[in-house]
PDB file of N, CA and C in Angstrom:
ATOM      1  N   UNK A 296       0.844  -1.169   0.000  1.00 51.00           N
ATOM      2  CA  UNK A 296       0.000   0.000   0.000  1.00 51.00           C
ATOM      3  C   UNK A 296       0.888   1.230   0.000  1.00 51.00           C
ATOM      4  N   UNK A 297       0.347   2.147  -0.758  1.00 55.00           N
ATOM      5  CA  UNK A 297       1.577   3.456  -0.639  1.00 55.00           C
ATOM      6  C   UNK A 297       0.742   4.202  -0.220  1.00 55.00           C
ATOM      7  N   UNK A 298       1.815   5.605   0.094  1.00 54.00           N
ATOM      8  CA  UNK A 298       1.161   6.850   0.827  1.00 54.00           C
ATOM      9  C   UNK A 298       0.345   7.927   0.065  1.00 54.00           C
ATOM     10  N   UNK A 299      -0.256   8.197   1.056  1.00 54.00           N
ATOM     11  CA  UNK A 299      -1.262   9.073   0.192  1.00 54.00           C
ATOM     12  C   UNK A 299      -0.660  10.982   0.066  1.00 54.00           C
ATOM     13  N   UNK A 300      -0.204  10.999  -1.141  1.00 60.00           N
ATOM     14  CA  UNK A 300       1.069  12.037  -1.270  1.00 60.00           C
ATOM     15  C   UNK A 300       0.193  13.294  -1.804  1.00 60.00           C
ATOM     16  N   UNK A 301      -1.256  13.260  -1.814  1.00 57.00           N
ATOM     17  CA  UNK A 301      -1.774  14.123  -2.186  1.00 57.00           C
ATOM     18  C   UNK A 301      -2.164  15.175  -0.661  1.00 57.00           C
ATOM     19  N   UNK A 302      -2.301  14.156   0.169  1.00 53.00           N
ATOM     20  CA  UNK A 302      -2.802  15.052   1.444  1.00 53.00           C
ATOM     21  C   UNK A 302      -1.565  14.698   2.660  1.00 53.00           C
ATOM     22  N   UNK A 303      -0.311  14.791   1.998  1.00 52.00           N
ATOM     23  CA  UNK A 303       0.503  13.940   3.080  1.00 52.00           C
ATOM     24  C   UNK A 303       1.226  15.062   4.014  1.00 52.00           C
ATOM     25  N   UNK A 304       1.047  16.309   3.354  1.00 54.00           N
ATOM     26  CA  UNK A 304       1.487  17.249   4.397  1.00 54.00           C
ATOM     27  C   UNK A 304       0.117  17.727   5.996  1.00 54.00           C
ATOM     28  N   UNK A 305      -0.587  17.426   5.280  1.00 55.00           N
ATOM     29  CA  UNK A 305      -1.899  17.573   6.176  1.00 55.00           C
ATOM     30  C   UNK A 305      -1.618  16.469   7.175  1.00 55.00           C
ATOM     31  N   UNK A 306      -2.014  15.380   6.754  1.00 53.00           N
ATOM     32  CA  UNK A 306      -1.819  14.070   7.458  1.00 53.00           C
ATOM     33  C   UNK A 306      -0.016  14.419   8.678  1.00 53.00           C
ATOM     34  N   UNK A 307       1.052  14.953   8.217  1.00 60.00           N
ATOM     35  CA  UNK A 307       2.353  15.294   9.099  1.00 60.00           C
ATOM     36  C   UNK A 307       1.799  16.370  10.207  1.00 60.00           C
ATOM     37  N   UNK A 308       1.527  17.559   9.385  1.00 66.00           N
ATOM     38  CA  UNK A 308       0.742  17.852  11.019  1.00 66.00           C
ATOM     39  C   UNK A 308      -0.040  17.684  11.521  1.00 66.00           C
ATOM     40  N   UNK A 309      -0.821  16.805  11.366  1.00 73.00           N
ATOM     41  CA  UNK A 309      -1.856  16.045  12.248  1.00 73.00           C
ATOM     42  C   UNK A 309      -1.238  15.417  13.248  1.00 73.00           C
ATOM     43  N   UNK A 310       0.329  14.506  12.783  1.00 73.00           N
ATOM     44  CA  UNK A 310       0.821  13.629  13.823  1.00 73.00           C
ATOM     45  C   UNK A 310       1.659  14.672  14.316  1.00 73.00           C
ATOM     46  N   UNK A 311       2.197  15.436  13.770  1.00 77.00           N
ATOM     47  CA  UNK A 311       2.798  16.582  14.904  1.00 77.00           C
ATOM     48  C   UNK A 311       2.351  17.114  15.941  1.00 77.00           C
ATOM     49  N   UNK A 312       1.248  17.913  15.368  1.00 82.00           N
ATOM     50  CA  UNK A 312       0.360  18.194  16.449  1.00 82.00           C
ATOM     51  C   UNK A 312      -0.227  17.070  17.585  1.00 82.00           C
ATOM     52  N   UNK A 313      -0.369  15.820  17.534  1.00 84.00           N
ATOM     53  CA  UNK A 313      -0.666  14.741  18.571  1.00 84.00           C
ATOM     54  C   UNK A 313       0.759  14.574  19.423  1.00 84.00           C
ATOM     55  N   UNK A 314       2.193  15.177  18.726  1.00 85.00           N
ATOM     56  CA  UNK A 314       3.160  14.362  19.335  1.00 85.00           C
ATOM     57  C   UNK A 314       3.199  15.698  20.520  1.00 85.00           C
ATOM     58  N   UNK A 315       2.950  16.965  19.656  1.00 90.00           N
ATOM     59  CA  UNK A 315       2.850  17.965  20.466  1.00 90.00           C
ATOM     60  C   UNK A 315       2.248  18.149  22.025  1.00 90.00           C
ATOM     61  N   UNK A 316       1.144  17.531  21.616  1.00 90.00           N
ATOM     62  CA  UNK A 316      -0.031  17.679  22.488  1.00 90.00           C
ATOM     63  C   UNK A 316       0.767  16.765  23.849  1.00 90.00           C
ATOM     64  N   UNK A 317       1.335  15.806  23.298  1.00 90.00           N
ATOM     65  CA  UNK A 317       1.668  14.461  24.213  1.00 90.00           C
ATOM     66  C   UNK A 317       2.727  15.175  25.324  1.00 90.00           C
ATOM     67  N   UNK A 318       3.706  15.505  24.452  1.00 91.00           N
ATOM     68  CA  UNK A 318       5.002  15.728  25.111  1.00 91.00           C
ATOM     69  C   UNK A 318       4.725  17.177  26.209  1.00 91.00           C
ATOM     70  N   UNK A 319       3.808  17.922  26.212  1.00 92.00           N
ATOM     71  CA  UNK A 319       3.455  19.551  26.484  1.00 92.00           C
ATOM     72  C   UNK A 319       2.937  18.966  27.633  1.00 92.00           C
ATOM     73  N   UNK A 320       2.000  17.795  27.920  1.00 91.00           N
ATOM     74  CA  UNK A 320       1.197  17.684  28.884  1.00 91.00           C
ATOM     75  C   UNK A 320       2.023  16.474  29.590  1.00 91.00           C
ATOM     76  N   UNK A 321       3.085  15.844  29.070  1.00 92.00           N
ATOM     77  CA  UNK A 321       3.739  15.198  30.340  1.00 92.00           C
ATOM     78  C   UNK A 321       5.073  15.104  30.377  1.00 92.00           C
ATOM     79  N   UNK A 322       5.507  16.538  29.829  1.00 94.00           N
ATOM     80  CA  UNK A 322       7.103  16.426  29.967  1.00 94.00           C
ATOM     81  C   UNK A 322       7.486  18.188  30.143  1.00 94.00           C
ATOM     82  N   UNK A 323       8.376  18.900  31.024  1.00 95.00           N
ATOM     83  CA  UNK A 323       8.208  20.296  31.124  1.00 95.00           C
ATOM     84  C   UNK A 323       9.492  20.915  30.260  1.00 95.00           C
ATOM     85  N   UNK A 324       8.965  21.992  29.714  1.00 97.00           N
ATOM     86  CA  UNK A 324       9.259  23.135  28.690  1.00 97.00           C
ATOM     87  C   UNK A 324      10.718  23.483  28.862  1.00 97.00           C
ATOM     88  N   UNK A 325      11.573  23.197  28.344  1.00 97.00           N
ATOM     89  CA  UNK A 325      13.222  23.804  28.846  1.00 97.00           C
ATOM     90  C   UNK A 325      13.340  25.256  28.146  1.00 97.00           C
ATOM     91  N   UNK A 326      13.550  26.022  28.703  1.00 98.00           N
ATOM     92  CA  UNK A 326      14.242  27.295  28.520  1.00 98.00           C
ATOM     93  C   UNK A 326      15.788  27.631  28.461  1.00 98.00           C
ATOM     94  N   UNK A 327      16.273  28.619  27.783  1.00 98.00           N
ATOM     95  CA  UNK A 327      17.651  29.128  27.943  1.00 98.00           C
ATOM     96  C   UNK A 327      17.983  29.702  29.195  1.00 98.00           C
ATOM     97  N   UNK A 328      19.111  29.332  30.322  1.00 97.00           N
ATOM     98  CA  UNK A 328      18.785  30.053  31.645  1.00 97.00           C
ATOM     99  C   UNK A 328      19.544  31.318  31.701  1.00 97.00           C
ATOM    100  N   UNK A 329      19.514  31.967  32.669  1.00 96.00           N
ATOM    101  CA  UNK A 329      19.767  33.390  32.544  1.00 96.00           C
ATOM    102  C   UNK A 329      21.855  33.429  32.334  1.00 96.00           C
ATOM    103  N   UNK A 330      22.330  32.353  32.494  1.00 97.00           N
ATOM    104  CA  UNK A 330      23.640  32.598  32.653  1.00 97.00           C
ATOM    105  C   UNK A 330      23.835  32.519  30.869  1.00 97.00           C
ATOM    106  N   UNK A 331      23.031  31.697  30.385  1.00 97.00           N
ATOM    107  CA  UNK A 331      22.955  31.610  28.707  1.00 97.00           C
ATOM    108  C   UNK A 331      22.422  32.838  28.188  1.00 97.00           C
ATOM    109  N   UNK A 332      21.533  33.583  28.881  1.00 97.00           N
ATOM    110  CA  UNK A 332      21.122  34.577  28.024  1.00 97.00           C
ATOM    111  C   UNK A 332      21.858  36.197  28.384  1.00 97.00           C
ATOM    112  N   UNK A 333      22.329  35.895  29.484  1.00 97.00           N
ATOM    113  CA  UNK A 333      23.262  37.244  29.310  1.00 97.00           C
ATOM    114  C   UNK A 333      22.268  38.641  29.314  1.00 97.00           C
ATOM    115  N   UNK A 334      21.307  38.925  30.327  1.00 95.00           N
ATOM    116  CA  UNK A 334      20.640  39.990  29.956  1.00 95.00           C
ATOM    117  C   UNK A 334      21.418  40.855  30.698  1.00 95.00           C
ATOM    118  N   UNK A 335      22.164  40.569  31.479  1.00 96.00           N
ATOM    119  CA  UNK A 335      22.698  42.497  31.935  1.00 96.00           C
ATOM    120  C   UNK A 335      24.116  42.753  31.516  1.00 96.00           C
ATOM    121  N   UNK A 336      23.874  41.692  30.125  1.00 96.00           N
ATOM    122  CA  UNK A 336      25.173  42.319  29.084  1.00 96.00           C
ATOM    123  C   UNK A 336      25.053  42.362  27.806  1.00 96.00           C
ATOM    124  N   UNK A 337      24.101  42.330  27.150  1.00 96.00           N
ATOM    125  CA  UNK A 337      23.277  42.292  25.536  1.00 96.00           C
ATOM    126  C   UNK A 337      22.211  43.249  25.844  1.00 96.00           C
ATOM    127  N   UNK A 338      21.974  43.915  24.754  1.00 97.00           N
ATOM    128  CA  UNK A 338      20.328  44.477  24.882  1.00 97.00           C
ATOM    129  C   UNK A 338      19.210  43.937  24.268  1.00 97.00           C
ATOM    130  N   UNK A 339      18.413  43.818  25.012  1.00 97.00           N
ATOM    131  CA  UNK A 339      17.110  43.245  24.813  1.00 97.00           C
ATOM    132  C   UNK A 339      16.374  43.996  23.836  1.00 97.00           C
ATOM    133  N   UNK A 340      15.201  43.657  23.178  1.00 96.00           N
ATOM    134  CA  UNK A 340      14.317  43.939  22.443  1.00 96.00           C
ATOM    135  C   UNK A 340      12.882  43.649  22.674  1.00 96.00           C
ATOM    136  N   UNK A 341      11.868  44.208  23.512  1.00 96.00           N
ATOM    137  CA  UNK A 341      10.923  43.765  23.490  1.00 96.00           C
ATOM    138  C   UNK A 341       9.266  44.108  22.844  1.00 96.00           C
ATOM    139  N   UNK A 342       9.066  43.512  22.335  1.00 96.00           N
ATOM    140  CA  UNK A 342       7.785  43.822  20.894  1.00 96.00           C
ATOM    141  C   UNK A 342       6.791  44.078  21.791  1.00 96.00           C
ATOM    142  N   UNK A 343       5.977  45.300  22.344  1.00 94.00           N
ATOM    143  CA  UNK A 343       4.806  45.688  23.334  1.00 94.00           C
ATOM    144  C   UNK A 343       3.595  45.015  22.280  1.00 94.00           C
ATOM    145  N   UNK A 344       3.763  44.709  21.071  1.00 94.00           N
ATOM    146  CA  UNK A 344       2.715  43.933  20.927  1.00 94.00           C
ATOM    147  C   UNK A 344       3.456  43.106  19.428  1.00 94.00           C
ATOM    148  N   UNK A 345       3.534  41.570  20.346  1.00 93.00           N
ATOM    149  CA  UNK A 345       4.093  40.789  19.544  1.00 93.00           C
ATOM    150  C   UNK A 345       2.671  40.244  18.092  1.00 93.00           C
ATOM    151  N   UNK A 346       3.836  40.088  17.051  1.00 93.00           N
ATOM    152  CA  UNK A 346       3.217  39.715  15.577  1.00 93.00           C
ATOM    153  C   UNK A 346       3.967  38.648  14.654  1.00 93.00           C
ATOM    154  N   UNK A 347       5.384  39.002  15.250  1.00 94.00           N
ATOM    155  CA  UNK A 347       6.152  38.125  14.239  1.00 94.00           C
ATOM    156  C   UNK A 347       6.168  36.781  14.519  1.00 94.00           C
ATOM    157  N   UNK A 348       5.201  36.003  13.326  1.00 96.00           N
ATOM    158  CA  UNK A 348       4.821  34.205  13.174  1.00 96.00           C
ATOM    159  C   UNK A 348       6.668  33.919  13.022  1.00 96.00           C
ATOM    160  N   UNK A 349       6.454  32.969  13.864  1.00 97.00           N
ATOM    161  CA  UNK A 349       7.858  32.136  13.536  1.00 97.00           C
ATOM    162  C   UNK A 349       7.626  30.467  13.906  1.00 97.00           C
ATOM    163  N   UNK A 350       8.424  29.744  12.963  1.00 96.00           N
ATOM    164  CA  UNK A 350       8.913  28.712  13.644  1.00 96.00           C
ATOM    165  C   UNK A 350       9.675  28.442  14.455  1.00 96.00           C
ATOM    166  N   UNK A 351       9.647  27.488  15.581  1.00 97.00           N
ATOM    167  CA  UNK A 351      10.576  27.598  16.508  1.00 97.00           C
ATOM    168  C   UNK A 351      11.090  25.989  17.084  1.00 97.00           C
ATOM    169  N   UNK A 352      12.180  25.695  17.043  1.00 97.00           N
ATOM    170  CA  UNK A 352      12.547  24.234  17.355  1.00 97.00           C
ATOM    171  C   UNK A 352      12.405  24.302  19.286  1.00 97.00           C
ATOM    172  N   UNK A 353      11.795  24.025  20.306  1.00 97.00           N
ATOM    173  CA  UNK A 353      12.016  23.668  21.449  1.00 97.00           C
ATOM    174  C   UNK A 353      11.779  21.992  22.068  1.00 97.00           C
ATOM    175  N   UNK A 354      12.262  22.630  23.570  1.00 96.00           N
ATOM    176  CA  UNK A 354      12.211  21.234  24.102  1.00 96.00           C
ATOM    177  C   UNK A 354      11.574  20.943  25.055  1.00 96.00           C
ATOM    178  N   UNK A 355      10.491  20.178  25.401  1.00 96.00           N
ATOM    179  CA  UNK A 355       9.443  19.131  26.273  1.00 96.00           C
ATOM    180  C   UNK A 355      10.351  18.396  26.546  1.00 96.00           C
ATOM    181  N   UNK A 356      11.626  18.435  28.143  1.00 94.00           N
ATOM    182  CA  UNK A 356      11.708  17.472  28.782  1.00 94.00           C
ATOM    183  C   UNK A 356      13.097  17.403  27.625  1.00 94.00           C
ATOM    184  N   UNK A 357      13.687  16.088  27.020  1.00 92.00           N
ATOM    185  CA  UNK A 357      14.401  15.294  25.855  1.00 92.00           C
ATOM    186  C   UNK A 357      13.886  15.761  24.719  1.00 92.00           C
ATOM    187  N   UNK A 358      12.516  15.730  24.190  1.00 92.00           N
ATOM    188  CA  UNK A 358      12.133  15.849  23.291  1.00 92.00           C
ATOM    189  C   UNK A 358      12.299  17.092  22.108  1.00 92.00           C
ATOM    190  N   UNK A 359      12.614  16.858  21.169  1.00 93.00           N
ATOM    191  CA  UNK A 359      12.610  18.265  20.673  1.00 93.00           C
ATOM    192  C   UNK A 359      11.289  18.517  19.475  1.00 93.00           C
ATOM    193  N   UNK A 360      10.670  19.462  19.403  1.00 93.00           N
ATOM    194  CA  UNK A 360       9.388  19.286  18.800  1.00 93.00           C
ATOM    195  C   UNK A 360       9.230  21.493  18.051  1.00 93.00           C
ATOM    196  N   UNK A 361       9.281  20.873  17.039  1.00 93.00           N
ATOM    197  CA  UNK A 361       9.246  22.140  16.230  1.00 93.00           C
ATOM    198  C   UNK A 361       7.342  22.891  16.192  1.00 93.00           C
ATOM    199  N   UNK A 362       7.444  24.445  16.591  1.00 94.00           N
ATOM    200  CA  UNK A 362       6.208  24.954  16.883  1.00 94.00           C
ATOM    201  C   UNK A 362       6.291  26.061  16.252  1.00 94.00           C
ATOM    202  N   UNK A 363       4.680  26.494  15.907  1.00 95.00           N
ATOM    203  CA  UNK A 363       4.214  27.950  15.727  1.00 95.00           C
ATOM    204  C   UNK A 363       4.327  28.635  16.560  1.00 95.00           C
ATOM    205  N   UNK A 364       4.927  30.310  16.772  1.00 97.00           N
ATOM    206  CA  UNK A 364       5.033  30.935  18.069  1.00 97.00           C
ATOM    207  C   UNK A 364       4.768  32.431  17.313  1.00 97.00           C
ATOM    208  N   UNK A 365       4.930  32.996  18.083  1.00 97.00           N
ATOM    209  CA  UNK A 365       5.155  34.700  18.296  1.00 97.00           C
ATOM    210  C   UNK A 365       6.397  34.743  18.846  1.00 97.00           C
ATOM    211  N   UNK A 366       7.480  36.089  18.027  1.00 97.00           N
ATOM    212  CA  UNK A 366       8.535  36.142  18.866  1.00 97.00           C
ATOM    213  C   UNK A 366       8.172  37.637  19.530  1.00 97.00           C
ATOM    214  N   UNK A 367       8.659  37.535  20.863  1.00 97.00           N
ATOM    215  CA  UNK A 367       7.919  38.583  21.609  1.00 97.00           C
ATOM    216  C   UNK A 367       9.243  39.269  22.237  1.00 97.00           C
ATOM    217  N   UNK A 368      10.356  39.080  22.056  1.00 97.00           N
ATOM    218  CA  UNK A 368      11.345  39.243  22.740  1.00 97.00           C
ATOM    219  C   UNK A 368      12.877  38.755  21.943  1.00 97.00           C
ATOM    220  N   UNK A 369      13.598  39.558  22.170  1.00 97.00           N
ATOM    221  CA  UNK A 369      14.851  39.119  21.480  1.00 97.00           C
ATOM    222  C   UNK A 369      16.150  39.757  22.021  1.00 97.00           C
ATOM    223  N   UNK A 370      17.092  38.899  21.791  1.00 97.00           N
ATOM    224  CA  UNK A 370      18.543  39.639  22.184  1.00 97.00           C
ATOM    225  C   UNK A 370      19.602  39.028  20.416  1.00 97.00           C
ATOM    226  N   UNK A 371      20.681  39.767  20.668  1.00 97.00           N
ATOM    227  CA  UNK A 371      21.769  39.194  19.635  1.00 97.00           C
ATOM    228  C   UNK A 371      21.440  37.878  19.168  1.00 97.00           C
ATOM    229  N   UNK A 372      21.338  36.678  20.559  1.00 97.00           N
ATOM    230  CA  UNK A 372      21.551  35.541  20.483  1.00 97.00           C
ATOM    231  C   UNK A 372      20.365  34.203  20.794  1.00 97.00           C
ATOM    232  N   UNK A 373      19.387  35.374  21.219  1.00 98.00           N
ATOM    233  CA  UNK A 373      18.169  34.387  21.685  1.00 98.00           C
ATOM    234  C   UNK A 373      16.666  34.960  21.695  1.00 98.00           C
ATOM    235  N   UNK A 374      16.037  33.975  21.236  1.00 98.00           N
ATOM    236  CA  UNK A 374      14.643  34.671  20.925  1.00 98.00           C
ATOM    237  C   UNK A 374      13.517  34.175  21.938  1.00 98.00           C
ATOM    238  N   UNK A 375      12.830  35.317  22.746  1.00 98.00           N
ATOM    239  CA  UNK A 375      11.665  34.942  23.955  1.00 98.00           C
ATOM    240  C   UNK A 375      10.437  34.721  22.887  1.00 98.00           C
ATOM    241  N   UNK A 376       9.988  33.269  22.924  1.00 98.00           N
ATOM    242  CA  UNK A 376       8.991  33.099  21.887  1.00 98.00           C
ATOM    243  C   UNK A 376       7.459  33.031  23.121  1.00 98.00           C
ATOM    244  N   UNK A 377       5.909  32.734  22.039  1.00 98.00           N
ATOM    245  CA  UNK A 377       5.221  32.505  22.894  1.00 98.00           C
ATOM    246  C   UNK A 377       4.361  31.507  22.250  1.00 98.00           C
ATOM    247  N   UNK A 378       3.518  30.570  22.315  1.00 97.00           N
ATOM    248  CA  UNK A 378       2.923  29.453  21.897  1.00 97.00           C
ATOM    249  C   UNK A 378       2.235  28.942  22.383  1.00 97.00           C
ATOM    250  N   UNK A 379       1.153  28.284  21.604  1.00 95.00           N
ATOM    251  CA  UNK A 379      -0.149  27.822  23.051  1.00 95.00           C
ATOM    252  C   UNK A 379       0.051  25.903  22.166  1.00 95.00           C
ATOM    253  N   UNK A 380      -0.097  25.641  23.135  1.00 94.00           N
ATOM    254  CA  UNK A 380      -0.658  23.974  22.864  1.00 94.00           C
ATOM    255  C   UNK A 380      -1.935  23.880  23.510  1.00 94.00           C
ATOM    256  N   UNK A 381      -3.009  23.294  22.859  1.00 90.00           N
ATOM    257  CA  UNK A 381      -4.496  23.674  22.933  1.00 90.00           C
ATOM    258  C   UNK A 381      -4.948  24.820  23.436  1.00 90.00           C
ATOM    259  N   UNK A 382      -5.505  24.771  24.872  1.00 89.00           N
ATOM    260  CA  UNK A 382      -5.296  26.102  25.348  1.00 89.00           C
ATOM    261  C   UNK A 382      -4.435  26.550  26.431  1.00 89.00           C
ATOM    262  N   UNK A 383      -3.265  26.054  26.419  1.00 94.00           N
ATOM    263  CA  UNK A 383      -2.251  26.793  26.936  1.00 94.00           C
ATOM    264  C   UNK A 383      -1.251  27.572  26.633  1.00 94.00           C
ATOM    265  N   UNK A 384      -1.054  28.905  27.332  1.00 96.00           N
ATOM    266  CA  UNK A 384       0.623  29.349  26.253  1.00 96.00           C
ATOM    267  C   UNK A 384       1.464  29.079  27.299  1.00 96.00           C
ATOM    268  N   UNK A 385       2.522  29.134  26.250  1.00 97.00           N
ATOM    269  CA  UNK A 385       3.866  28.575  27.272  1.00 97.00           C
ATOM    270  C   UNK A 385       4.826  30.164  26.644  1.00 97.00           C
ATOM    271  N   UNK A 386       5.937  29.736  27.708  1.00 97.00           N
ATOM    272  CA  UNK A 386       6.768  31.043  26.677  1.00 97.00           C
ATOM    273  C   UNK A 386       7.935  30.264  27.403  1.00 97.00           C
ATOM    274  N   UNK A 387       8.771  30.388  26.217  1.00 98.00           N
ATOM    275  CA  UNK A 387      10.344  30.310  26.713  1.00 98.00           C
ATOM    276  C   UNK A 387      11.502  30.657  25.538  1.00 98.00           C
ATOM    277  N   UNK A 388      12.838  30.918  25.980  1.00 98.00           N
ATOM    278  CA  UNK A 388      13.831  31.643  25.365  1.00 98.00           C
ATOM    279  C   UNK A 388      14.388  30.313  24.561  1.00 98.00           C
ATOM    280  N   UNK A 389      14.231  30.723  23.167  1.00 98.00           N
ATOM    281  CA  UNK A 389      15.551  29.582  22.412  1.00 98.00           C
ATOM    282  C   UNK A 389      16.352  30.381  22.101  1.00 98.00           C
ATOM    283  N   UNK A 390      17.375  29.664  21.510  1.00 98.00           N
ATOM    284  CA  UNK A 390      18.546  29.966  20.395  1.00 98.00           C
ATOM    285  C   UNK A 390      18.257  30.400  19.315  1.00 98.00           C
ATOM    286  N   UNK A 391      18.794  31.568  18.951  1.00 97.00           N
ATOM    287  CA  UNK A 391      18.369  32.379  17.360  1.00 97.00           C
ATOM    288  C   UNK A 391      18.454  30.882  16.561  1.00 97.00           C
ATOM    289  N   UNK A 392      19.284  30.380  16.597  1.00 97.00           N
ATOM    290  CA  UNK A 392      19.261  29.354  14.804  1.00 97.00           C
ATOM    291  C   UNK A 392      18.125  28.616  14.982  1.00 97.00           C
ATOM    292  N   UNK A 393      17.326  28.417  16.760  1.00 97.00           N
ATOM    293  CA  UNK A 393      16.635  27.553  16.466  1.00 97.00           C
ATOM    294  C   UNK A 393      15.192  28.484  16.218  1.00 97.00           C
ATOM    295  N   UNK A 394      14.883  29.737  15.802  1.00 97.00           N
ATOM    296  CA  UNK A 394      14.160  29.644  14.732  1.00 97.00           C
ATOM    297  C   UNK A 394      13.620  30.453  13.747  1.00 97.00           C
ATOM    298  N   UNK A 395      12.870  30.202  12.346  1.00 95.00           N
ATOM    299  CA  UNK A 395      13.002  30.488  11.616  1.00 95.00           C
ATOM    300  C   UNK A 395      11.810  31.435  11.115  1.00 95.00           C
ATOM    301  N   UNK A 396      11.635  32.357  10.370  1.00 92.00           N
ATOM    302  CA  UNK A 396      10.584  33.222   9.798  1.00 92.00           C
ATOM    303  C   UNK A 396       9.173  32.196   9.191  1.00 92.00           C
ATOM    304  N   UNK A 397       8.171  32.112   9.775  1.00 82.00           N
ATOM    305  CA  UNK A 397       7.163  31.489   8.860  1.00 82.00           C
ATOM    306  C   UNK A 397       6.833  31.601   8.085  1.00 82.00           C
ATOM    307  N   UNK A 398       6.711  30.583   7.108  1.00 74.00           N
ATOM    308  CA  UNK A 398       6.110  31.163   5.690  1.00 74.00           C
ATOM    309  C   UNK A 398       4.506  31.726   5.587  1.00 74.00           C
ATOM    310  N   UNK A 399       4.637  32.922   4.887  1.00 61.00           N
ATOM    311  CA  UNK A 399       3.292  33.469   4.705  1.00 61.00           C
ATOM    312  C   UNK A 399       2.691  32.926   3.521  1.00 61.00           C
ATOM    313  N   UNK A 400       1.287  32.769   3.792  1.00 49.00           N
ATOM    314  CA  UNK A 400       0.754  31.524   2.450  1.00 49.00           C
ATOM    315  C   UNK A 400       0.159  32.640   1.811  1.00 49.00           C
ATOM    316  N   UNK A 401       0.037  32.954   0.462  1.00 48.00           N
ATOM    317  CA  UNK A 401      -0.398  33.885  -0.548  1.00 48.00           C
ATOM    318  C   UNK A 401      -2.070  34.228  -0.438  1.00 48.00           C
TER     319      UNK A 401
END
């Protein structure tokens, strides 16, 4: 039986979103800690009203699980994102590489 390649990006975040859901509700959110982020030696940036969609790679616990966020906050080296899994938001600081501008759909 082969895959169904017409709806197969739909069908990926479907299981993303379940792995999401899993790991959010029984494994806790790692953040960058303050000796990594260096705030009273970089300057901060903070958006009084965050907009910018991004992707963002974080971590549940081991797990690493790529999300939709808002970046609400930023330095040189690290971005304060914000993100809800169902109805929760979480917020925590990644690493600039870990993430990326969302694509805007036409």
């Amino acid at each position: 039986m082969g895959t169904n390649r017409r709806y197969a990006g739909a069908v990926d975040a479907k299981a993303n979103e379940r792995i999401l859901q899993t790991v959010a509700r029984d494994q806790q959110l790692q953040s960058l800690t303050p000796v990594e982020l260096r705030l009273d030696e970089v300057p901060l940036t903070v958006d009084p009203r965050p907009r910018r969609q991004v992707k963002a790679w974080v971590r549940f616990g081991e797990t690493p699980v790529r999300v939709d966020a808002v970046a609400a906050r930023w330095t040189p080296d690290a971005v304060g994102i914000v993100f809800r899994v169902d109805d929760v938001e979480h917020r925590c600081w990644v690493w600039v590489g870990a993430v990326d501008e969302a694509k805007r759909m036409p």
